[in-house]
Amino acid sequence: MKNTDIAGIFEQMANFLEIKGENPFKIRAYRRAAQVVEHLPREIAVMLASGEDLKALPGIGQAIAAKMEELVRTGHLAAWETLKNSLPEGLSDLLEIPGIGPKTAYRLATELGISSVDELEQAIQQGKVASLFRLGDRTAENLLHQIQSLRRKDQRIPLGQALPVVEEVLSRLRLLTGAKNLLAAGSLRRFRETVGDIDLMGTAENPEAVIRSFVALPLVREVLVQGPTKASVILADGLQADLRMVEHEAFGSLLQYFTGSRQHNIALRTRMQKKGLKLSEYGITDVDTDKLEKFTTEEAFYGRLGMQYIPPEIREDRGEIDLAAKNALPELVQRSDIRGDLHVHTNWSDGAAPLESMAQAAKAAGYSYLAITDHSGGLGVAGGLNEERLLKQQQAIRRLNKELEGIRLLSGIEVNILADGRLDLSDEILSRLDVVVASVHSALNQNEAKMTRRILKALENPHVDILAHPTGRLIGKREPVAVDLEAVFQGAAAHRKVLEINCMPDRLDLQDISIYRARELGLLLAISTDAHRPEHFDLIRFGIGMARRGWCQPSSILNSRPVEEVLAHLKGGDAVR
DNA sequence: GCCGTTTTCGGCCCGACTGTTTTCAGTCG
C-alpha cells in the first residue's frame, strides 16, 4: 500500500463523513492527514517496518495512526468499508464536479437515485434537478456546464506548460495597461510540478481597465466571471485563469493569501489566533482592538507575525512555520549559486547544437564549467557515441578548451544502464572521462526488485558519478519506473554517488519529496538541465524550484561548487581514476 | 480526530460568492 493510496482513502473518509454530517473538525483531521501522507518524503510502509512512531507526524494521532497501520498490514480499512457501504454508490464521482458538495451529492443520490455523472447529466436535461427544493434552473444549468468542462479538460497541467502561458499573459497586460505588481500566485508561484488553475494579481490606478484588457486578450477563449476588480477566464489551452486587482496598501497580505498553500495558511492562522491575531487577505486584525493593519509586502506581513520571510516553495506546512518563528529557516539554493551544468547534449548525439554553441550559451548563463554528456552507443535512436567517436569528441573538447575563455568544458558521457545493470561502455573508457552520468532508457517496465537491483549495480561501478533522471517519469505521459528509491538512496550514499534533479519540465526528476528525502540522508544532488539546445539552459529555474521545494541549501548541490571542487569530489569517493 | 509556554477538555481559519429566499445554506479557494 503506497502513500498515495492511503491518502486517497483518507480523502474519501473525509468526504463520506462530510456527507454524513459528522463533526467538521473530525472531517478536517482526515483531510489534513490525507495531505500529510500524500506529501511525505518516505513510504508509510517503510516507516512502520523500521519501527517509527507515526504519531510523531503532524496531524496524525492515535486513531489515524492505527488506521494507517491497518491499511499497510491488511490492505483494508474496516471503518472505511463500513462507511462506504452505508452510503449510496457513486457519491465520490459526483463530488468531483465543481459546485457539488457533500450536501448536494447526498440529495441527488437519495432524492433522485443518481449514482454517476452520466445519470446526473440526464436528470438535469429532464429538468429533475431544477425541481429539487433550493435548487433551480440556474444551478442545474451551471452543473451541466461544469460537467461538460470537466470532460473537456484534463485536470492539472505541467508547470512547464503553464509558466510560458502565464508569462505571456502578464507581459501583455503590463504593456497594455501599465499595471504594477502583476504576478502569478498560487501553486505556480510555489513551483509545484503541476498547476490546477492560475491566480494572477496586481495593483493599478485603474483596476477596471486592467480587467477589461485581460478578458479581451486573444488568448482568452471564454469569460466566466467579470467584475470591477476580478475576472475568471478560460484560456485557449483550457487552463482557467483568475485575475484580481487590489489596492496597493494590501498587496502583501493578498499575495500571501493567494500563494498558499492552503495548509500553510491554515496552520499560520491557527497559530496566530492563539496570539489574538486574525489573518486575512486584507491584512492582520488585532482581535482586542479590532484594528486592521495592512501590508504592502509579504516580508512585512511575516515580520508582523514575528517570523522570517518564508519562500513560497516551502509554504506547505512541513515545519517551515516553526523554523521561521525561530529565525532558523535554511538558506535555500538560488539561481546565482549555480556555477555549471553537469548534463548536456550536443549534435555529437541527439542535441541540436555544436560543442562551441553550447559552451558559449553556458558562459552566457553565467557558468564557469559545462560537462558534455552525450548519449552512449547503446541508444541507437539518439545517435549515441561509440568508443571511437567518444575519444574523438574528447580531443575536440581539449582543443576547444584551449580557445575558450571563461568557460571550461568537461569531457563526459550519459551512459546507458543496460537491463541487467551493466553499462554499455567499458570501464577502461569511462575511466578517461571527467564526468560519468548514468541513466536508464530501456526495459522500463521491469518489476521493482529487478529495476532496483539494476540501478544499484550501476551505482556500484566506481566510474559512475551521477544517476540521471532516477525515476524516468514523464509528467502526464509516462509513470515513474517501479523502483525502491529508498534503497537507491542508501546505495548512492554508500558509494558517494550524486543524484540528479533533471530540469526538463516534463521530467522534473527527482521530484520534490524525493529530493527532500535524499537531502535528509545527506546525499549530494546535481541540478542539471539535460539541455539539447542552447535555449534549454533557461530551464535551470525549474530544477532550482524543485530543489528549493526539497529544502536544499547550496551545500547539497554539487554544481554550486567551483569546478576544482566538483572534480575533486568526483575523483574521490570510490572512483578510481 | 488532533492538540497543548495559558488547555488532557474545549477549542479548532477566514471571507466571498451564488442562488435561493426574504435571512441563509452550500460551496469554494
XYZ file of C-alpha atoms (C1' of nucleotides) in Angstrom:
606
model
C 0.000 0.000 0.000
C 1.545 3.253 -1.214
C 1.206 6.645 0.442
C -0.907 7.943 -2.428
C -3.392 5.089 -1.863
C -3.585 5.787 1.861
C -4.081 9.487 1.199
C -6.860 8.693 -1.273
C -8.693 6.583 1.296
C -8.447 9.282 3.976
C -9.720 11.855 1.499
C -12.701 9.595 0.834
C -13.197 9.117 4.557
C -13.426 12.884 4.863
C -15.939 13.084 2.026
C -18.094 10.316 3.461
C -18.047 11.809 6.956
C -18.988 15.165 5.486
C -21.960 13.637 3.700
C -22.972 12.044 6.974
C -22.929 15.448 8.632
C -20.186 14.435 11.064
C -18.189 16.834 13.227
C -16.492 19.245 10.791
C -13.251 19.122 12.748
C -13.083 15.370 12.503
C -13.514 15.770 8.766
C -10.747 18.318 8.653
C -8.494 15.948 10.610
C -8.879 13.268 7.926
C -8.352 15.771 5.166
C -5.210 17.063 6.821
C -3.956 13.520 7.355
C -4.508 12.824 3.640
C -2.436 15.889 2.739
C 0.344 14.983 5.130
C 0.566 11.392 3.921
C 0.463 12.343 0.259
C 3.458 14.659 0.600
C 5.504 12.526 2.926
C 9.071 12.037 1.671
C 9.028 8.357 2.713
C 6.583 5.497 2.385
C 4.472 4.777 5.483
C 5.164 1.077 4.956
C 8.909 1.721 5.228
C 8.486 3.865 8.332
C 6.411 1.175 10.021
C 8.907 -1.523 9.063
C 11.666 0.441 10.745
C 9.553 0.808 13.882
C 8.885 4.522 13.687
C 6.037 6.154 15.566
C 3.545 7.573 13.076
C 2.013 9.740 15.809
C 5.097 11.938 15.554
C 3.829 13.157 12.166
C 1.904 16.424 12.214
C -1.874 15.947 12.298
C -1.563 12.215 12.960
C -2.811 10.937 16.336
C -3.746 7.638 17.918
C -6.772 6.873 15.746
C -5.373 7.729 12.321
C -2.007 6.122 13.075
C -3.834 2.877 13.893
C -5.776 3.125 10.623
C -2.598 3.575 8.625
C -1.115 0.525 10.279
C -4.253 -1.459 9.466
C -4.048 -0.377 5.825
C -0.392 -1.283 5.459
C -0.772 -4.597 7.288
C -4.029 -5.871 5.784
C -4.626 -3.743 2.716
C -8.096 -2.977 4.084
C -9.706 -0.452 6.389
C -12.812 -1.652 8.204
C -14.016 1.841 9.149
C -13.781 2.992 5.537
C -15.652 -0.031 4.193
C -18.448 0.325 6.750
C -18.839 3.980 5.859
C -18.757 3.314 2.127
C -21.380 0.588 2.402
C -23.710 2.808 4.404
C -23.932 5.354 1.582
C -25.379 5.253 -1.933
C -22.919 4.344 -4.675
C -21.256 6.871 -6.924
C -21.147 9.744 -4.430
C -17.394 10.193 -4.857
C -17.809 10.783 -8.584
C -20.489 13.415 -8.016
C -18.234 15.252 -5.569
C -15.656 15.695 -8.331
C -17.977 18.159 -10.063
C -17.312 21.780 -9.047
C -20.440 23.182 -7.436
C -21.439 19.864 -5.932
C -20.500 19.437 -2.310
C -21.465 16.747 0.166
C -24.981 18.040 0.801
C -25.951 18.295 -2.835
C -24.324 14.971 -3.715
C -26.279 13.224 -0.968
C -29.570 14.779 -2.018
C -29.007 13.906 -5.678
C -28.267 10.305 -4.706
C -31.129 9.845 -2.265
C -33.872 12.015 -3.780
C -33.181 11.231 -7.435
C -31.286 7.944 -7.192
C -28.324 9.333 -9.157
C -25.126 7.322 -8.906
C -22.954 8.595 -11.752
C -22.063 11.733 -13.660
C -23.869 10.424 -16.744
C -27.070 9.892 -14.769
C -26.758 13.393 -13.367
C -26.439 14.828 -16.852
C -29.608 13.012 -17.920
C -31.517 14.155 -14.837
C -30.559 17.764 -15.477
C -31.729 17.541 -19.090
C -35.018 16.061 -17.910
C -35.481 19.011 -15.544
C -35.432 16.800 -12.456
C -32.548 18.604 -10.749
C -34.031 22.080 -11.127
C -37.223 20.921 -9.446
C -35.493 19.967 -6.198
C -36.041 22.267 -3.217
C -33.449 25.034 -3.031
C -32.018 24.130 -6.414
C -33.215 25.880 -9.532
C -32.741 26.397 -13.251
C -29.568 28.421 -12.812
C -27.959 25.819 -10.584
C -28.877 22.975 -12.931
C -27.523 24.860 -15.910
C -24.266 25.631 -14.121
C -23.836 21.991 -13.189
C -24.329 20.942 -16.787
C -21.679 23.438 -17.829
C -19.307 22.107 -15.177
C -19.824 18.514 -16.305
C -19.037 19.465 -19.869
C -15.892 21.397 -18.988
C -14.800 18.600 -16.653
C -14.928 16.202 -19.591
C -13.016 18.634 -21.779
C -10.062 19.455 -19.597
C -7.543 17.036 -18.191
C -7.178 18.395 -14.665
C -3.784 19.739 -13.676
C -1.257 20.671 -16.356
C 2.537 20.535 -16.065
C 4.236 23.624 -14.672
C 6.438 23.795 -17.757
C 3.368 24.222 -19.932
C 1.630 26.750 -17.690
C 4.559 29.045 -16.962
C 5.158 30.301 -20.533
C 1.428 30.978 -20.962
C 1.306 32.921 -17.722
C 4.359 34.937 -18.659
C 2.810 35.859 -21.974
C -0.440 36.957 -20.319
C 1.433 39.034 -17.755
C 3.760 40.733 -20.234
C 0.861 41.667 -22.496
C -1.101 43.109 -19.595
C 1.892 45.144 -18.461
C 2.292 46.559 -21.951
C -1.376 47.295 -22.436
C -2.192 48.860 -19.122
C 0.923 49.881 -17.261
C -0.378 47.941 -14.268
C 2.043 47.450 -11.371
C 2.962 44.405 -9.338
C 1.385 41.985 -11.784
C 2.350 38.434 -10.939
C 1.156 34.879 -10.554
C 0.461 33.457 -7.096
C -0.880 30.017 -6.208
C 0.814 26.696 -6.870
C 2.620 28.198 -9.850
C 4.499 30.613 -7.608
C 5.248 27.762 -5.224
C 6.719 25.844 -8.198
C 4.520 22.816 -7.812
C 5.172 20.418 -10.670
C 1.609 20.688 -11.933
C -0.808 23.602 -11.858
C -4.585 23.415 -11.442
C -5.583 26.947 -12.320
C -3.735 30.213 -12.443
C -4.091 33.014 -9.891
C -2.910 36.359 -11.180
C -2.886 39.548 -9.170
C -1.768 43.110 -9.277
C -2.380 46.715 -8.359
C -3.277 49.593 -10.655
C -4.586 53.161 -10.724
C -7.482 51.948 -12.789
C -8.156 48.261 -11.999
C -11.253 48.073 -14.167
C -9.254 48.948 -17.273
C -6.799 46.139 -16.499
C -9.680 43.683 -16.092
C -11.140 44.808 -19.414
C -7.795 44.288 -21.170
C -7.443 40.911 -19.509
C -10.747 39.467 -20.737
C -10.094 40.896 -24.205
C -6.724 39.140 -24.656
C -6.589 36.978 -27.786
C -5.535 34.032 -25.587
C -8.879 34.123 -23.782
C -11.421 31.613 -25.036
C -14.263 32.184 -22.597
C -15.078 34.668 -19.838
C -16.575 33.038 -16.755
C -16.884 35.993 -14.376
C -16.110 39.662 -14.872
C -16.433 42.318 -12.190
C -14.715 45.626 -11.425
C -11.773 44.056 -9.562
C -11.881 40.398 -10.515
C -12.303 38.221 -13.576
C -12.128 34.497 -14.334
C -11.473 33.222 -17.828
C -10.687 30.045 -19.695
C -7.561 30.361 -21.833
C -7.114 28.846 -25.281
C -5.474 25.693 -23.916
C -8.300 25.043 -21.445
C -6.493 26.497 -18.442
C -8.549 28.632 -16.060
C -7.022 31.955 -15.040
C -8.285 34.361 -12.379
C -7.120 37.955 -12.151
C -7.611 40.026 -9.001
C -6.741 43.681 -8.712
C -6.383 45.235 -5.246
C -5.352 48.442 -3.572
C -1.620 48.812 -3.297
C -1.696 49.059 0.520
C -2.944 45.464 0.927
C -0.866 43.791 -1.766
C 1.404 41.929 0.667
C -1.358 40.120 2.529
C -3.255 39.414 -0.682
C -0.208 37.862 -2.316
C 0.485 35.828 0.806
C -3.103 34.661 0.955
C -3.357 33.557 -2.668
C 0.078 31.973 -2.777
C -0.969 29.417 -0.159
C -0.634 26.619 0.252
C -3.961 26.170 1.898
C -2.363 24.001 4.575
C 0.319 26.604 5.228
C -2.273 29.346 5.627
C -4.476 27.297 7.919
C -1.504 26.437 10.128
C -0.411 30.065 10.174
C -3.863 31.358 11.140
C -4.402 28.733 13.811
C -1.111 29.681 15.369
C -1.794 33.421 15.275
C -5.324 33.032 16.540
C -3.814 31.969 19.854
C -1.965 35.268 19.949
C -5.141 37.253 19.307
C -4.417 37.992 15.654
C -6.826 37.361 12.798
C -5.231 36.955 9.359
C -6.970 37.530 6.061
C -6.229 38.670 2.533
C -6.868 42.239 3.703
C -4.293 42.231 6.462
C -3.930 41.399 10.135
C -6.619 42.297 12.673
C -5.926 42.622 16.390
C -8.924 40.848 17.922
C -8.912 43.030 21.082
C -8.886 46.396 19.353
C -10.491 45.234 16.082
C -7.858 47.268 14.260
C -6.778 46.169 10.778
C -3.124 46.531 9.775
C -2.288 46.487 6.067
C 0.901 45.295 4.400
C 2.355 46.182 1.018
C 4.864 43.320 1.076
C 4.952 39.719 2.258
C 8.162 40.433 4.149
C 6.299 42.959 6.289
C 3.384 40.580 6.723
C 5.521 37.714 8.035
C 7.565 40.233 10.006
C 4.470 41.386 11.907
C 3.914 37.745 12.885
C 7.406 37.628 14.351
C 8.713 35.471 11.530
C 11.293 35.379 8.818
C 10.074 35.694 5.253
C 9.129 32.181 4.133
C 9.988 31.391 0.497
C 6.887 30.332 -1.479
C 8.400 26.977 -2.488
C 8.369 25.675 1.087
C 4.972 27.025 2.188
C 3.471 23.549 2.602
C 3.092 23.233 6.391
C 6.043 20.888 6.741
C 7.706 22.627 9.650
C 8.585 25.897 7.931
C 6.406 27.987 10.247
C 8.151 26.844 13.426
C 11.561 27.453 11.896
C 10.593 30.903 10.608
C 9.436 31.844 14.103
C 12.828 30.753 15.444
C 14.620 32.615 12.677
C 16.111 29.303 11.611
C 14.934 28.711 8.043
C 17.540 27.191 5.715
C 19.092 29.476 3.096
C 17.641 27.818 0.015
C 19.719 27.420 -3.115
C 19.100 30.087 -5.753
C 19.942 30.732 -9.384
C 23.037 32.773 -8.580
C 24.555 29.831 -6.677
C 24.718 27.670 -9.795
C 28.182 27.622 -11.371
C 27.921 24.963 -14.037
C 25.845 22.270 -15.702
C 26.765 18.597 -15.480
C 24.422 17.082 -18.068
C 24.031 18.451 -21.607
C 23.948 17.125 -25.156
C 25.382 18.347 -28.446
C 24.984 17.428 -32.101
C 27.504 14.646 -31.493
C 24.422 12.697 -30.346
C 20.792 13.902 -30.272
C 21.474 17.547 -29.375
C 20.811 20.350 -31.834
C 23.950 22.450 -31.470
C 27.726 22.008 -31.788
C 30.063 21.958 -28.798
C 31.073 25.576 -29.165
C 27.490 26.931 -29.228
C 26.648 25.050 -26.079
C 29.826 26.328 -24.442
C 29.024 29.936 -25.340
C 25.427 29.564 -24.131
C 26.658 28.152 -20.820
C 29.051 31.063 -20.468
C 26.222 33.488 -21.228
C 24.207 31.764 -18.492
C 26.962 32.793 -16.095
C 28.578 29.377 -15.751
C 32.272 28.630 -15.475
C 32.083 24.969 -16.466
C 29.997 22.628 -18.560
C 30.051 18.847 -18.752
C 29.408 17.477 -22.237
C 27.480 14.258 -21.707
C 26.196 12.928 -24.995
C 24.444 9.585 -25.176
C 26.409 6.369 -25.374
C 26.133 3.997 -28.334
C 23.562 1.654 -26.938
C 20.861 4.181 -27.623
C 20.682 3.737 -31.375
C 17.832 6.204 -31.693
C 19.797 9.019 -30.123
C 22.793 8.558 -32.437
C 24.899 7.716 -29.442
C 28.698 7.714 -29.277
C 30.731 4.560 -29.578
C 34.198 4.435 -28.016
C 35.921 5.749 -31.103
C 33.675 8.791 -31.504
C 33.728 9.456 -27.766
C 37.540 9.678 -27.844
C 37.332 11.953 -30.871
C 34.901 14.185 -29.042
C 37.229 14.279 -26.065
C 40.024 15.534 -28.327
C 37.693 18.167 -29.773
C 36.836 19.289 -26.239
C 40.532 19.582 -25.341
C 41.203 21.677 -28.418
C 38.218 23.872 -27.693
C 39.247 24.395 -24.077
C 42.484 25.995 -25.327
C 40.463 28.559 -27.280
C 37.608 29.219 -24.872
C 37.832 31.860 -22.208
C 35.796 31.999 -19.028
C 34.232 28.578 -19.515
C 35.729 25.134 -19.141
C 34.315 22.077 -20.844
C 34.442 18.748 -19.054
C 34.504 15.551 -21.022
C 31.695 13.187 -20.092
C 29.020 10.750 -21.177
C 25.429 9.855 -20.403
C 25.985 6.125 -20.307
C 23.082 3.748 -20.671
C 22.331 1.341 -17.834
C 21.540 -1.958 -19.557
C 18.683 -4.202 -18.445
C 20.984 -6.230 -16.165
C 22.707 -3.218 -14.588
C 25.856 -3.306 -16.737
C 26.846 -0.184 -18.644
C 27.171 -0.026 -22.401
C 30.725 1.384 -22.339
C 33.816 -0.289 -20.910
C 35.308 0.680 -17.576
C 38.514 1.461 -19.408
C 36.962 4.208 -21.494
C 34.789 5.541 -18.669
C 37.936 5.963 -16.593
C 39.229 8.518 -19.085
C 36.286 10.886 -18.626
C 35.755 13.766 -16.192
C 32.068 13.071 -15.579
C 30.010 9.900 -15.999
C 26.249 10.331 -15.867
C 24.345 7.032 -15.875
C 20.693 6.528 -16.672
C 18.010 4.039 -17.598
C 16.469 4.426 -21.050
C 15.311 0.927 -21.966
C 13.433 -2.001 -20.420
C 11.456 0.488 -18.359
C 8.739 -1.974 -17.395
C 10.881 -4.228 -15.221
C 9.427 -5.093 -11.836
C 10.555 -3.225 -8.736
C 13.013 -5.837 -7.470
C 14.718 -6.160 -10.837
C 14.854 -2.423 -11.534
C 16.204 -1.695 -8.062
C 18.941 -4.323 -8.418
C 19.757 -2.970 -11.863
C 20.232 0.606 -10.669
C 22.116 -0.447 -7.537
C 24.515 -2.464 -9.658
C 25.178 0.567 -11.851
C 25.851 2.645 -8.741
C 28.440 0.106 -7.655
C 30.513 0.892 -10.736
C 33.348 3.094 -9.472
C 33.321 5.242 -12.621
C 29.689 6.295 -12.364
C 29.313 9.746 -10.799
C 25.718 10.870 -11.217
C 22.440 8.974 -11.551
C 20.366 10.931 -14.063
C 16.558 11.257 -14.011
C 16.329 8.436 -11.452
C 12.663 7.508 -11.952
C 12.356 8.040 -15.706
C 8.908 9.560 -15.423
C 7.397 11.926 -17.987
C 4.743 14.014 -16.283
C 1.310 13.168 -17.653
C 2.820 10.775 -20.199
C 4.818 8.036 -18.530
C 4.678 6.741 -14.980
C 7.907 6.536 -12.989
C 9.648 3.156 -13.235
C 8.949 0.733 -10.409
C 11.943 1.229 -8.122
C 12.659 1.217 -4.403
C 14.008 4.746 -4.169
C 14.896 4.385 -0.516
C 17.212 1.502 -1.438
C 18.678 3.505 -4.321
C 19.355 6.410 -1.959
C 21.086 4.096 0.503
C 23.175 2.676 -2.322
C 24.055 6.145 -3.553
C 25.082 7.120 -0.034
C 27.247 4.013 0.354
C 29.127 4.715 -2.888
C 29.120 8.513 -2.597
C 27.121 8.948 -5.794
C 25.295 12.092 -6.787
C 21.602 12.157 -7.698
C 20.289 14.342 -10.462
C 17.474 16.852 -10.348
C 16.583 16.917 -14.028
C 15.211 20.314 -15.114
C 13.320 19.211 -18.225
C 9.779 20.400 -17.447
C 8.182 17.093 -18.400
C 10.654 15.181 -16.229
C 11.364 17.153 -13.017
C 13.053 14.003 -11.791
C 13.774 13.563 -8.886
C 10.551 15.111 -7.701
C 10.306 17.419 -4.702
C 9.553 14.949 -1.910
C 12.282 12.588 -3.108
C 14.748 15.472 -3.150
C 13.681 16.246 0.404
C 14.410 12.658 1.435
C 17.732 12.458 -0.413
C 18.902 15.684 1.221
C 17.775 14.388 4.593
C 20.049 11.373 4.053
C 22.947 13.734 3.377
C 23.185 12.926 -0.330
C 24.619 15.371 -2.813
C 22.437 16.433 -5.737
C 23.157 17.957 -9.146
C 20.680 20.346 -10.751
C 21.087 19.567 -14.451
C 19.213 20.907 -17.447
C 19.836 17.927 -19.767
C 19.988 20.699 -22.397
C 19.704 19.584 -26.013
C 19.980 23.127 -27.422
C 21.304 26.480 -26.154
C 17.907 27.820 -25.073
C 17.484 24.890 -22.723
C 19.870 26.450 -20.213
C 16.916 28.634 -19.170
C 15.215 25.508 -17.825
C 17.535 25.621 -14.820
C 14.853 27.584 -12.960
C 12.604 24.521 -12.890
C 15.284 22.408 -11.238
C 16.068 25.167 -8.778
C 12.370 25.373 -7.942
C 12.288 21.623 -7.241
C 15.481 21.788 -5.173
C 14.014 24.612 -3.101
C 10.811 22.613 -2.603
C 13.117 19.874 -1.287
C 14.634 22.379 1.182
C 18.075 22.244 -0.473
C 20.780 24.647 0.551
C 23.730 25.313 -1.781
C 25.791 22.849 0.279
C 23.585 19.998 -1.001
C 24.066 20.974 -4.635
C 27.226 19.757 -6.357
C 27.095 22.265 -9.201
C 27.009 25.194 -6.825
C 30.699 24.448 -6.245
C 33.697 25.629 -8.262
C 34.984 23.230 -10.897
C 38.050 22.135 -8.894
C 35.840 21.049 -6.002
C 33.437 19.269 -8.345
C 36.283 17.304 -9.921
C 37.823 16.581 -6.544
C 34.512 15.195 -5.327
C 34.020 13.059 -8.425
C 37.546 11.672 -8.267
C 37.284 10.973 -4.562
C 34.815 8.509 -3.124
C 35.176 5.075 -4.600
C 36.067 6.370 -8.027
C 39.426 5.062 -9.210
C 40.783 7.474 -11.766
C -9.907 13.368 15.263
C -5.998 16.399 16.794
C -3.655 19.162 20.053
C -1.495 21.929 24.258
C 4.936 28.308 27.052
C -2.389 29.649 29.086
C -5.607 23.816 27.939
C -5.553 16.242 28.762
C -11.001 19.304 27.724
C -12.601 22.534 24.744
C -11.344 24.548 21.389
C -10.467 24.012 16.146
C -9.051 29.704 9.655
C -11.332 33.307 7.005
C -14.050 35.541 3.685
C -16.721 35.821 -0.747
C -19.974 34.372 -3.985
C -24.153 32.175 -5.795
C -28.699 31.092 -5.995
C -32.313 30.705 -3.495
C -35.252 33.090 -0.454
C -36.762 37.095 2.325
C -32.270 35.540 6.075
C -29.044 31.970 4.654
C -27.222 27.277 3.202
C -23.844 25.416 0.386
C -19.630 25.694 -1.922
C -15.173 27.339 -2.983
C -10.417 28.952 -2.608
